[in-house]
Coordinates of C-alpha atoms and ligand atoms in Angstrom, one line a residue:
M35 CA -45.8 -51.1 64.0
K36 CA -44.9 -49.8 67.4
V37 CA -42.5 -52.2 69.2
L38 CA -41.5 -51.9 72.8
Y39 CA -38.2 -53.7 73.1
V40 CA -37.6 -54.7 76.7
C41 CA -34.2 -55.8 78.0
A42 CA -31.7 -55.5 80.8
E43 CA -28.5 -54.9 78.8
L44 CA -27.5 -52.7 75.9
Y45 CA -24.1 -52.5 74.3
P46 CA -22.0 -50.3 74.7
F47 CA -23.6 -49.0 77.9
L48 CA -24.1 -52.1 79.9
K49 CA -23.0 -55.6 78.9
T50 CA -22.4 -58.9 80.6
G51 CA -22.7 -61.0 77.4
G52 CA -24.3 -61.5 74.0
L53 CA -27.7 -60.2 75.2
A54 CA -26.3 -56.6 75.1
D55 CA -25.0 -57.1 71.6
V56 CA -28.4 -58.4 70.4
S57 CA -30.2 -55.3 71.8
A58 CA -27.7 -53.0 70.1
G59 CA -28.0 -54.9 66.8
L60 CA -31.6 -56.0 66.5
A61 CA -33.5 -52.9 67.7
P62 CA -31.9 -50.5 65.1
A63 CA -32.4 -53.2 62.4
L64 CA -36.1 -53.3 63.2
K65 CA -36.2 -49.6 63.0
D66 CA -34.5 -49.7 59.6
L67 CA -37.4 -52.0 58.5
G68 CA -39.9 -49.3 59.4
C69 CA -40.9 -50.4 62.9
E70 CA -41.3 -47.7 65.5
V71 CA -39.0 -49.2 68.1
R72 CA -38.6 -47.9 71.6
L73 CA -36.4 -49.6 74.2
L74 CA -37.4 -50.1 77.9
L75 CA -34.5 -50.6 80.4
P76 CA -34.1 -50.3 84.1
A77 CA -32.4 -47.1 85.0
F78 CA -29.1 -48.7 86.0
P79 CA -26.3 -46.2 86.7
A80 CA -24.4 -47.2 83.6
I81 CA -27.4 -46.0 81.6
T82 CA -28.5 -43.0 83.6
N83 CA -24.9 -41.6 83.7
V84 CA -25.1 -41.1 79.9
A85 CA -28.8 -40.7 79.3
H86 CA -30.5 -37.4 78.4
T87 CA -34.0 -37.2 79.7
L88 CA -36.5 -35.9 77.1
R89 CA -39.6 -35.9 79.3
P90 CA -41.1 -37.5 82.4
V91 CA -43.8 -40.0 81.4
A92 CA -45.6 -41.0 84.6
P93 CA -45.1 -42.5 88.0
L94 CA -45.4 -46.3 87.9
P95 CA -49.0 -47.2 88.8
K96 CA -49.5 -48.4 92.3
G97 CA -52.8 -49.4 94.0
A98 CA -55.4 -51.4 92.3
S99 CA -55.1 -53.2 89.0
P100 CA -58.3 -54.4 87.3
W101 CA -57.9 -57.8 89.0
G102 CA -56.6 -56.7 92.4
P103 CA -53.5 -55.1 94.0
S104 CA -50.7 -54.2 91.7
P105 CA -47.1 -55.2 92.5
A106 CA -45.6 -54.1 95.9
L107 CA -42.7 -51.9 94.7
P108 CA -40.8 -48.9 96.0
P109 CA -41.5 -45.5 94.4
A110 CA -40.7 -45.6 90.7
D111 CA -41.4 -43.5 87.6
V112 CA -40.8 -43.8 83.9
V113 CA -39.0 -41.2 81.8
L114 CA -38.4 -41.0 78.1
A115 CA -34.7 -40.5 77.3
T116 CA -32.1 -40.6 74.6
L117 CA -28.7 -42.3 74.8
P118 CA -25.5 -41.2 72.9
D119 CA -25.4 -42.4 69.3
L120 CA -28.6 -44.3 69.7
D121 CA -31.2 -43.2 67.1
M122 CA -34.3 -44.2 69.1
A123 CA -36.0 -43.2 72.3
V124 CA -35.6 -45.2 75.4
Y125 CA -38.0 -45.6 78.3
L126 CA -36.2 -45.9 81.6
V127 CA -37.8 -47.2 84.8
R128 CA -36.4 -45.1 87.6
A129 CA -36.5 -46.8 90.9
P130 CA -33.4 -45.8 92.9
A131 CA -34.1 -48.3 95.6
L132 CA -33.9 -51.1 93.1
Y133 CA -31.4 -50.0 90.4
A134 CA -29.1 -47.3 91.7
R135 CA -26.2 -49.8 92.2
P136 CA -23.1 -49.8 90.1
G137 CA -21.6 -52.8 88.5
N138 CA -23.1 -56.0 87.3
P139 CA -26.9 -55.7 86.8
Y140 CA -27.8 -59.0 88.4
L141 CA -25.1 -59.7 90.9
G142 CA -23.8 -57.9 94.0
P143 CA -20.1 -57.3 94.7
D144 CA -20.0 -60.7 96.5
G145 CA -20.8 -62.4 93.1
K146 CA -24.2 -63.5 94.4
D147 CA -27.6 -62.5 93.0
W148 CA -29.1 -59.3 94.5
S149 CA -31.5 -60.6 97.1
D150 CA -34.3 -58.3 95.7
N151 CA -33.9 -59.4 92.1
A152 CA -37.6 -60.5 92.1
Q153 CA -38.7 -56.9 92.8
R154 CA -36.1 -55.4 90.5
F155 CA -37.3 -57.4 87.5
C156 CA -40.9 -57.4 88.5
A157 CA -40.7 -53.7 88.1
L158 CA -39.4 -54.0 84.6
G159 CA -42.2 -56.4 83.5
W160 CA -44.8 -54.3 85.2
T161 CA -43.6 -51.2 83.5
A162 CA -43.7 -52.9 80.1
A163 CA -47.3 -54.1 80.6
T164 CA -48.5 -50.7 81.9
L165 CA -46.9 -49.0 78.9
G166 CA -49.0 -51.4 76.9
Q167 CA -52.0 -50.0 78.8
G168 CA -51.2 -46.4 77.8
L169 CA -49.0 -45.3 80.6
D170 CA -47.5 -43.0 77.9
P171 CA -50.7 -41.8 76.1
D172 CA -48.5 -40.5 73.3
W173 CA -47.1 -43.9 72.4
V174 CA -48.8 -47.3 73.0
P175 CA -47.0 -50.3 71.6
D176 CA -48.6 -52.9 69.3
V177 CA -46.0 -55.5 70.4
I178 CA -44.0 -55.9 73.5
H179 CA -40.9 -57.9 72.8
G180 CA -39.1 -59.1 76.0
H181 CA -35.7 -60.8 76.3
D182 CA -34.8 -63.4 78.9
W183 CA -36.2 -64.1 82.3
H184 CA -35.7 -60.5 83.5
V185 CA -38.7 -59.6 81.4
G186 CA -40.5 -62.8 82.0
L187 CA -43.4 -61.2 84.0
A188 CA -44.3 -58.8 81.2
P189 CA -46.4 -61.4 79.2
A190 CA -48.0 -62.5 82.5
Y191 CA -49.2 -59.0 83.3
V192 CA -50.3 -58.4 79.7
R193 CA -52.4 -61.7 80.0
A194 CA -53.9 -60.5 83.2
F195 CA -55.0 -57.2 81.6
A196 CA -56.4 -59.2 78.7
E197 CA -58.4 -61.5 81.0
A198 CA -59.7 -58.4 82.8
G199 CA -61.1 -57.2 79.4
C200 CA -58.5 -54.6 78.5
D201 CA -57.1 -54.1 75.0
T202 CA -53.5 -55.4 75.1
P203 CA -50.5 -55.5 72.8
A204 CA -49.2 -58.7 71.4
T205 CA -46.3 -60.3 73.3
V206 CA -43.1 -61.9 71.9
F207 CA -40.6 -63.4 74.2
T208 CA -37.0 -64.3 73.2
I209 CA -35.1 -67.0 75.2
H210 CA -31.4 -66.2 75.1
N211 CA -30.5 -68.7 77.7
L212 CA -32.8 -71.3 79.3
A213 CA -30.3 -72.0 82.1
Y214 CA -31.2 -68.7 83.8
Q215 CA -34.8 -68.8 84.9
G216 CA -35.4 -66.3 87.6
L217 CA -36.6 -68.7 90.3
F218 CA -37.9 -67.2 93.6
P219 CA -39.5 -68.6 96.7
S220 CA -43.3 -68.9 96.6
P221 CA -44.0 -66.4 99.5
L222 CA -43.0 -63.7 97.0
F223 CA -45.9 -64.4 94.7
P224 CA -48.5 -62.2 96.5
T225 CA -46.1 -59.3 96.2
L226 CA -46.0 -59.5 92.4
G227 CA -49.6 -58.3 92.0
L228 CA -50.7 -61.1 89.7
P229 CA -54.1 -62.9 89.7
A230 CA -54.0 -65.6 92.4
N231 CA -54.7 -68.3 89.8
F232 CA -51.5 -67.5 88.0
F233 CA -49.6 -69.4 90.7
S234 CA -50.4 -72.8 89.4
I235 CA -48.9 -75.5 87.3
T236 CA -50.6 -74.0 84.2
G237 CA -49.1 -70.6 85.3
L238 CA -45.8 -69.5 86.6
E239 CA -45.5 -72.0 89.4
Y240 CA -42.4 -74.3 89.0
F241 CA -42.1 -77.0 91.6
G242 CA -43.4 -74.8 94.4
Q243 CA -41.4 -71.7 93.3
V244 CA -42.1 -68.7 91.2
S245 CA -40.4 -68.9 87.8
F246 CA -40.2 -65.7 85.7
M247 CA -39.0 -67.7 82.7
K248 CA -42.0 -70.0 83.0
A249 CA -44.3 -67.0 83.2
A250 CA -43.0 -65.9 79.8
L251 CA -43.2 -69.3 78.2
Q252 CA -46.7 -69.8 79.5
Y253 CA -48.2 -66.4 78.6
A254 CA -46.3 -64.9 75.6
D255 CA -48.1 -65.0 72.3
R256 CA -45.0 -66.1 70.5
I257 CA -41.7 -67.5 71.9
T258 CA -38.5 -67.3 69.9
T259 CA -35.0 -68.4 70.6
V260 CA -31.7 -67.3 69.1
S261 CA -31.0 -70.1 66.7
P262 CA -33.1 -72.8 64.9
G263 CA -30.9 -75.5 66.4
Y264 CA -31.5 -74.4 70.0
A265 CA -35.2 -74.1 69.3
R266 CA -35.2 -77.8 68.5
E267 CA -32.9 -78.8 71.4
I268 CA -34.9 -77.1 74.1
L269 CA -37.8 -79.4 73.3
T270 CA -35.7 -82.3 74.7
A271 CA -35.0 -83.2 78.4
T272 CA -31.2 -82.8 77.8
H273 CA -31.5 -79.1 76.9
G274 CA -34.9 -78.1 78.3
F275 CA -33.7 -77.3 81.8
G276 CA -36.9 -78.7 83.2
L277 CA -39.1 -76.6 80.9
D278 CA -39.1 -78.9 77.9
G279 CA -42.6 -80.3 78.6
L280 CA -44.1 -76.8 78.6
L281 CA -42.0 -75.9 75.5
R282 CA -43.3 -79.0 73.7
E283 CA -46.8 -77.9 74.5
R284 CA -46.0 -74.5 73.1
A285 CA -44.1 -75.7 70.1
P286 CA -46.6 -74.2 67.6
A287 CA -45.7 -70.8 69.1
L288 CA -42.0 -71.4 69.2
S289 CA -39.4 -70.6 66.5
G290 CA -35.7 -70.0 66.2
I291 CA -34.3 -66.9 64.6
L292 CA -30.5 -66.8 64.3
N293 CA -28.8 -63.8 65.8
G294 CA -26.8 -61.4 63.6
V295 CA -23.6 -59.5 63.9
D296 CA -23.1 -55.8 64.1
Y297 CA -20.5 -55.4 61.4
Q298 CA -20.0 -51.8 62.3
V299 CA -18.4 -53.1 65.5
W300 CA -17.0 -56.4 64.3
S301 CA -15.2 -55.9 61.0
P302 CA -11.4 -56.3 60.6
A303 CA -11.5 -53.8 57.7
T304 CA -12.7 -50.9 59.9
D305 CA -11.9 -52.0 63.5
P306 CA -10.2 -49.1 65.3
L307 CA -9.0 -51.4 68.0
L308 CA -6.6 -53.3 65.7
P309 CA -3.0 -52.3 65.1
R310 CA -3.6 -52.8 61.4
T311 CA -6.9 -53.3 59.6
Y312 CA -7.3 -56.1 57.1
D313 CA -9.9 -57.8 54.9
V314 CA -10.3 -60.9 52.8
N315 CA -7.8 -59.6 50.2
T316 CA -5.1 -58.4 52.7
L317 CA -5.2 -61.4 55.1
S318 CA -1.4 -61.3 55.6
D319 CA -2.0 -58.1 57.6
K320 CA -3.8 -60.2 60.2
A321 CA -0.2 -61.0 61.4
A322 CA 0.0 -57.6 63.1
A323 CA -3.0 -58.5 65.2
K324 CA -1.4 -61.8 66.1
H325 CA 1.8 -60.1 67.2
T326 CA -0.2 -57.6 69.4
L327 CA -2.1 -60.5 70.9
Q328 CA 1.1 -62.4 71.7
T329 CA 2.7 -59.4 73.2
R330 CA -0.4 -58.4 75.3
F331 CA -0.9 -61.9 76.6
G332 CA 2.8 -62.6 77.3
L333 CA 3.1 -65.2 74.6
E334 CA 6.4 -65.8 72.8
P335 CA 6.0 -63.8 69.5
R336 CA 6.3 -66.7 67.2
A337 CA 4.6 -66.0 63.8
D338 CA 4.4 -69.8 63.1
A339 CA 2.7 -70.7 66.4
L340 CA -1.0 -71.7 66.0
V341 CA -2.7 -69.4 68.5
F342 CA -6.0 -70.5 70.0
G343 CA -8.1 -67.8 71.6
V344 CA -11.0 -67.8 74.1
V345 CA -13.3 -64.8 74.8
S346 CA -15.9 -66.0 77.2
R347 CA -17.8 -66.0 80.4
L348 CA -16.1 -68.7 82.4
T349 CA -19.2 -70.8 83.2
E350 CA -20.1 -74.4 82.9
Q351 CA -22.1 -73.6 79.8
K352 CA -19.0 -72.8 77.8
G353 CA -17.3 -76.3 78.1
L354 CA -14.0 -74.6 79.0
H355 CA -13.3 -77.1 81.8
L356 CA -12.2 -79.4 79.0
L357 CA -9.4 -77.0 78.0
P358 CA -7.0 -77.6 80.9
Q359 CA -7.2 -81.3 80.1
V360 CA -5.9 -80.8 76.6
M361 CA -3.4 -78.0 77.3
A362 CA -0.3 -80.3 77.4
E363 CA -1.2 -81.6 73.9
L364 CA -1.9 -78.2 72.6
V365 CA 1.5 -76.9 73.7
R366 CA 3.3 -80.1 72.6
H367 CA 2.1 -79.5 69.0
G368 CA 3.6 -76.0 69.2
G369 CA 0.3 -74.2 69.8
Q370 CA -0.4 -71.2 72.1
L371 CA -3.4 -70.3 74.0
A372 CA -4.8 -66.8 75.0
V373 CA -7.7 -66.8 77.4
L374 CA -9.8 -63.7 78.1
G375 CA -12.6 -64.3 80.5
Q376 CA -14.1 -64.2 84.0
G377 CA -16.6 -66.1 86.1
D378 CA -16.2 -69.4 87.8
A379 CA -13.4 -69.1 90.4
V380 CA -12.3 -72.7 89.9
L381 CA -11.9 -72.1 86.1
E382 CA -10.2 -68.8 86.6
Q383 CA -7.7 -70.5 88.9
A384 CA -7.2 -73.4 86.4
F385 CA -6.3 -71.0 83.7
A386 CA -4.1 -68.9 85.9
D387 CA -2.2 -72.1 86.9
A388 CA -1.8 -73.1 83.2
A389 CA -0.3 -69.7 82.4
I390 CA 2.3 -70.4 85.2
H391 CA 2.9 -73.9 84.0
Y392 CA 3.3 -73.0 80.4
P393 CA 5.1 -69.7 80.4
Q394 CA 4.9 -67.8 77.1
Q395 CA 2.7 -70.5 75.6
V396 CA -0.4 -69.9 77.6
G397 CA -1.5 -66.3 78.4
V398 CA -4.5 -65.5 80.6
C399 CA -6.3 -62.3 81.2
I400 CA -9.0 -62.6 83.9
G401 CA -11.5 -59.8 83.5
Y402 CA -13.8 -58.2 81.1
D403 CA -12.4 -55.9 78.5
E404 CA -13.8 -54.9 75.1
T405 CA -10.4 -54.0 73.6
S406 CA -8.8 -57.3 74.5
A407 CA -11.8 -59.1 73.1
H408 CA -11.1 -57.5 69.7
T409 CA -7.4 -58.3 70.1
V410 CA -8.1 -62.0 70.7
L411 CA -10.8 -62.3 68.0
A412 CA -8.5 -60.8 65.4
G413 CA -5.1 -62.0 66.6
A414 CA -5.8 -65.7 67.2
D415 CA -5.8 -68.3 64.5
V416 CA -8.6 -70.3 66.0
I417 CA -11.4 -69.1 68.4
L418 CA -12.5 -71.9 70.8
V419 CA -16.1 -72.3 71.7
P420 CA -16.5 -75.9 73.0
S421 CA -19.8 -75.2 74.8
A422 CA -21.9 -77.8 76.6
F423 CA -24.9 -75.8 75.2
E424 CA -25.1 -72.6 73.2
P425 CA -28.3 -70.9 72.4
C426 CA -26.6 -69.0 69.6
G427 CA -23.1 -67.8 70.4
L428 CA -21.7 -64.7 68.9
T429 CA -17.9 -65.1 69.3
Q430 CA -17.8 -67.9 66.6
L431 CA -19.6 -65.4 64.2
Y432 CA -17.1 -62.7 65.1
G433 CA -14.3 -65.3 64.5
L434 CA -15.7 -66.1 61.0
R435 CA -15.6 -62.4 60.1
Y436 CA -12.0 -61.9 61.3
G437 CA -10.6 -65.0 59.5
T438 CA -10.2 -66.6 62.9
L439 CA -11.5 -70.2 62.4
P440 CA -14.0 -71.2 65.0
L441 CA -13.5 -74.5 66.8
V442 CA -16.9 -75.4 68.3
R443 CA -19.0 -78.2 69.7
R444 CA -21.8 -79.3 67.5
V445 CA -24.6 -77.8 69.6
G446 CA -27.2 -75.1 69.4
G447 CA -26.3 -72.0 67.3
L448 CA -22.7 -73.3 67.0
A449 CA -23.9 -76.3 64.9
D450 CA -26.0 -73.9 62.8
T451 CA -23.2 -71.6 61.9
V452 CA -19.9 -73.5 61.6
V453 CA -19.1 -76.2 59.0
D454 CA -16.3 -78.7 59.9
C455 CA -13.2 -79.0 57.8
A456 CA -14.0 -82.6 56.9
L457 CA -12.5 -83.5 53.5
E458 CA -15.8 -83.5 51.8
N459 CA -16.5 -80.0 53.1
L460 CA -13.1 -78.7 52.1
D461 CA -13.7 -80.2 48.7
A462 CA -17.1 -78.5 48.4
Q463 CA -15.6 -75.2 49.7
T464 CA -18.2 -75.0 52.5
A465 CA -15.9 -75.6 55.4
T466 CA -15.5 -72.7 57.9
G467 CA -14.0 -74.2 61.1
F468 CA -13.7 -77.3 63.3
V469 CA -16.7 -79.0 64.8
F470 CA -16.6 -81.8 67.4
E471 CA -19.4 -83.9 68.8
E472 CA -18.6 -85.4 72.2
L473 CA -18.3 -83.1 75.3
S474 CA -15.1 -84.6 76.4
A475 CA -11.3 -84.0 76.3
K476 CA -11.1 -86.6 73.6
G477 CA -13.7 -84.9 71.5
L478 CA -12.0 -81.5 71.8
L479 CA -8.6 -83.0 71.1
S480 CA -9.9 -84.5 67.9
A481 CA -10.9 -81.1 66.7
L482 CA -7.6 -79.5 67.8
Q483 CA -5.7 -82.2 65.8
R484 CA -7.7 -81.3 62.7
A485 CA -6.8 -77.6 63.3
F486 CA -3.1 -78.5 63.5
A487 CA -3.5 -80.7 60.4
L488 CA -5.1 -77.9 58.4
A489 CA -2.5 -75.4 59.5
R490 CA 0.1 -77.6 57.8
R491 CA -1.9 -76.9 54.5
P492 CA -1.7 -73.1 54.4
H493 CA -3.5 -72.7 51.1
E494 CA -6.5 -74.7 52.3
W495 CA -6.4 -72.7 55.6
R496 CA -6.5 -69.5 53.6
A497 CA -9.4 -70.8 51.5
V498 CA -11.4 -71.7 54.6
Q499 CA -10.7 -68.2 56.2
Q500 CA -11.8 -66.5 53.0
H501 CA -15.0 -68.5 52.8
G502 CA -15.8 -67.7 56.5
M503 CA -15.1 -64.0 55.9
S504 CA -17.5 -63.9 53.0
L505 CA -20.5 -65.1 55.0
R506 CA -23.0 -62.6 56.3
F507 CA -25.0 -63.1 59.5
D508 CA -26.6 -59.6 59.5
W509 CA -29.2 -58.2 61.7
Q510 CA -31.4 -57.2 58.7
T511 CA -32.1 -60.8 58.0
A512 CA -33.0 -61.6 61.6
A513 CA -35.1 -58.4 61.9
R514 CA -37.1 -59.4 58.8
H515 CA -38.1 -62.7 60.6
Y516 CA -39.1 -60.8 63.8
L517 CA -41.1 -58.3 61.8
A518 CA -42.9 -61.2 60.0
L519 CA -43.7 -62.6 63.5
Y520 CA -45.1 -59.2 64.7
R521 CA -47.2 -58.9 61.6
S522 CA -48.7 -62.3 62.1
L523 CA -49.8 -61.1 65.5
R524 CA -50.9 -57.6 64.6
P525 CA -51.6 -57.7 60.8
H526 CA -53.3 -54.3 60.9
A527 CA -50.5 -52.3 62.7
N528 CA -48.8 -49.9 60.3
S529 CA -45.2 -50.4 59.1
F530 CA -43.6 -49.8 55.8
T531 CA -41.6 -52.6 54.3
G532 CA -38.4 -50.8 54.4
P533 CA -35.6 -50.7 51.8
H534 CA -34.2 -54.1 52.5
S535 CA -37.4 -56.1 53.1
G536 CA -38.6 -58.8 50.8
S537 CA -35.4 -60.2 49.3
S538 CA -32.2 -61.3 50.9
G539 CA -30.2 -59.5 48.2
D540 CA -27.0 -61.5 49.1
A541 CA -26.2 -64.8 47.6
H542 CA -24.3 -65.8 50.8
Q543 CA -27.2 -65.0 53.1
P544 CA -28.7 -68.2 54.6
D545 CA -32.2 -68.3 55.8
F546 CA -31.9 -69.5 59.4
S547 CA -35.5 -69.2 60.6
V548 CA -37.5 -72.3 61.4
Ligands
LIG754 P1 -22.9 -65.3 76.1 O1 -23.9 -64.3 75.8 O2 -23.4 -66.6 76.5 O3 -21.8 -64.9 77.1 P2 -22.1 -64.9 73.3 O4 -21.1 -65.5 72.5 O5 -23.5 -64.7 72.8 O6 -22.1 -65.6 74.7 O7 -21.7 -63.4 73.6 C1 -20.6 -63.1 74.4 C2 -20.3 -61.6 74.2 O8 -19.6 -61.1 75.3 C3 -19.4 -61.3 73.0 O9 -19.6 -60.0 72.5 C4 -18.0 -61.4 73.6 O10 -17.0 -60.7 72.9 C5 -18.2 -60.8 75.0 N1 -17.3 -61.2 76.0 C6 -17.4 -62.4 76.7 N2 -16.4 -62.4 77.7 C7 -15.8 -61.3 77.6 C8 -14.7 -60.7 78.3 N3 -14.1 -61.3 79.3 N4 -14.2 -59.5 77.9 C9 -14.8 -58.8 76.9 N5 -15.9 -59.3 76.2 C10 -16.3 -60.5 76.5
LIG755 C1 -27.0 -65.9 75.7 C2 -26.5 -67.2 75.1 C3 -25.7 -67.0 73.8 C4 -26.4 -66.0 72.9 C5 -26.7 -64.7 73.6 C6 -27.3 -63.7 72.7 O1 -26.2 -65.3 76.5 O2 -25.7 -67.9 76.0 O3 -25.5 -68.2 73.2 O4 -25.6 -65.8 71.7 O5 -27.5 -65.0 74.7 O6 -28.5 -64.2 72.2

């Protein structure tokens, strides 16, 4: 089974959030199952700076497609490359006019979307589809698997080729976040080189605009999202971001497959970024990480302080606007707060103000830093993820692994992965963290109070930590579900079942697919 995995981010080379972690975890796990996986990425400087070109593939086709003109794009070509420590080949679309810009892949230095994002990601989708048509005659994918709106046009082009009578690969599209849709003004449509009838309500037209996300939802053979809970939620008006009607229509093609964790990167027993490693049997050594965290974030180094951590994009999605409202209570109970994040200027300011208002009890680091992320996830007692919506969420899974109890809102992937410390769950030894319902300061406060209450029962706290640390959310499980999906679409494509296929092999391993 040849799978072309198309995305805009790849850890550790280029990352703005969980999307990069998923590419780094899922693609190799698919390979371990016997899929022949190749990645396709834009040639952003963060990638080209470290890539080693194996061979040129071809210039990106211009001129006529079977149905009319192809996309209006600046000169571009495709090369096959390798990346350090990545055991699979990578196609890179090289279009310097579109991609040769350092920094964030989507935003300019002013924090606004690049004005030519439509062309930039049209080129990515077009490249994927033309690879599906044999742009590289040595390797033609059976399945094109695209991720998020950046790749939304790929299924549309593939459909256009199919309608023109060409043989085409199957398409799978994964929604990581429905809030970002890739919406562009309609005059852009003719430049995309799609059949004219695709700009319609049954195509990628969305209230007079072009929607890359809608293109994918309309034309992909299968749609997945990154947790079963989010797969259900996006069928509702509350979480559907205006696309719930279409998603309900496409419900038979939609499923939720829970993300995994790359335990080579996120394991306290081997983490080189920790002052002292620890595991489920040496949990007292976690104290060293806490001390480091307190020192780095300017917190009073009190071993008995209950430290709450945040590692997050600071956006409305993450529900962190609630935090300043409960800060006084948190500190009054003897708690401390360490925030690592960047994003919304108002939120950044609110946290910076809190650090001044509560010296040594609230520490804030505005920015993006991998090492500090590990410091917070290991050193905190509780990791806060009070999201308004959360397609999956990875930091709560990292928290579980590090014995750092997640405190989350009951939504999306958070609801699927964290079990509240209610008495009955403590009794049944299924509790792993703190879960609240209502997106309000009151809701958050109720969970904070449960955290303080459990902290006064250290034996129970330890038991909850140990249970969370024993759970596995590995990529092999997720990859098996994706492979089953590919096989349902291309039953005759070759792939061996791989050493792990067929059984979960781990009593703790839940089956999260719907
Ligand atoms: P999202 O993709 O919505 O941002 P996830 O929980 O899926 O949320 O993934 C977030 C990823 O980004 C995690 O790997 C987390 O550690 C990382 N991250 C978020 N903010 C920062 C930051 N300021 N510095 C370092 N890593 C961060
Ligand atoms: C998105 C979502 C997040 C998810 C990540 C990886 O950024 O916001 O919930 O974990 O993608 O799938």
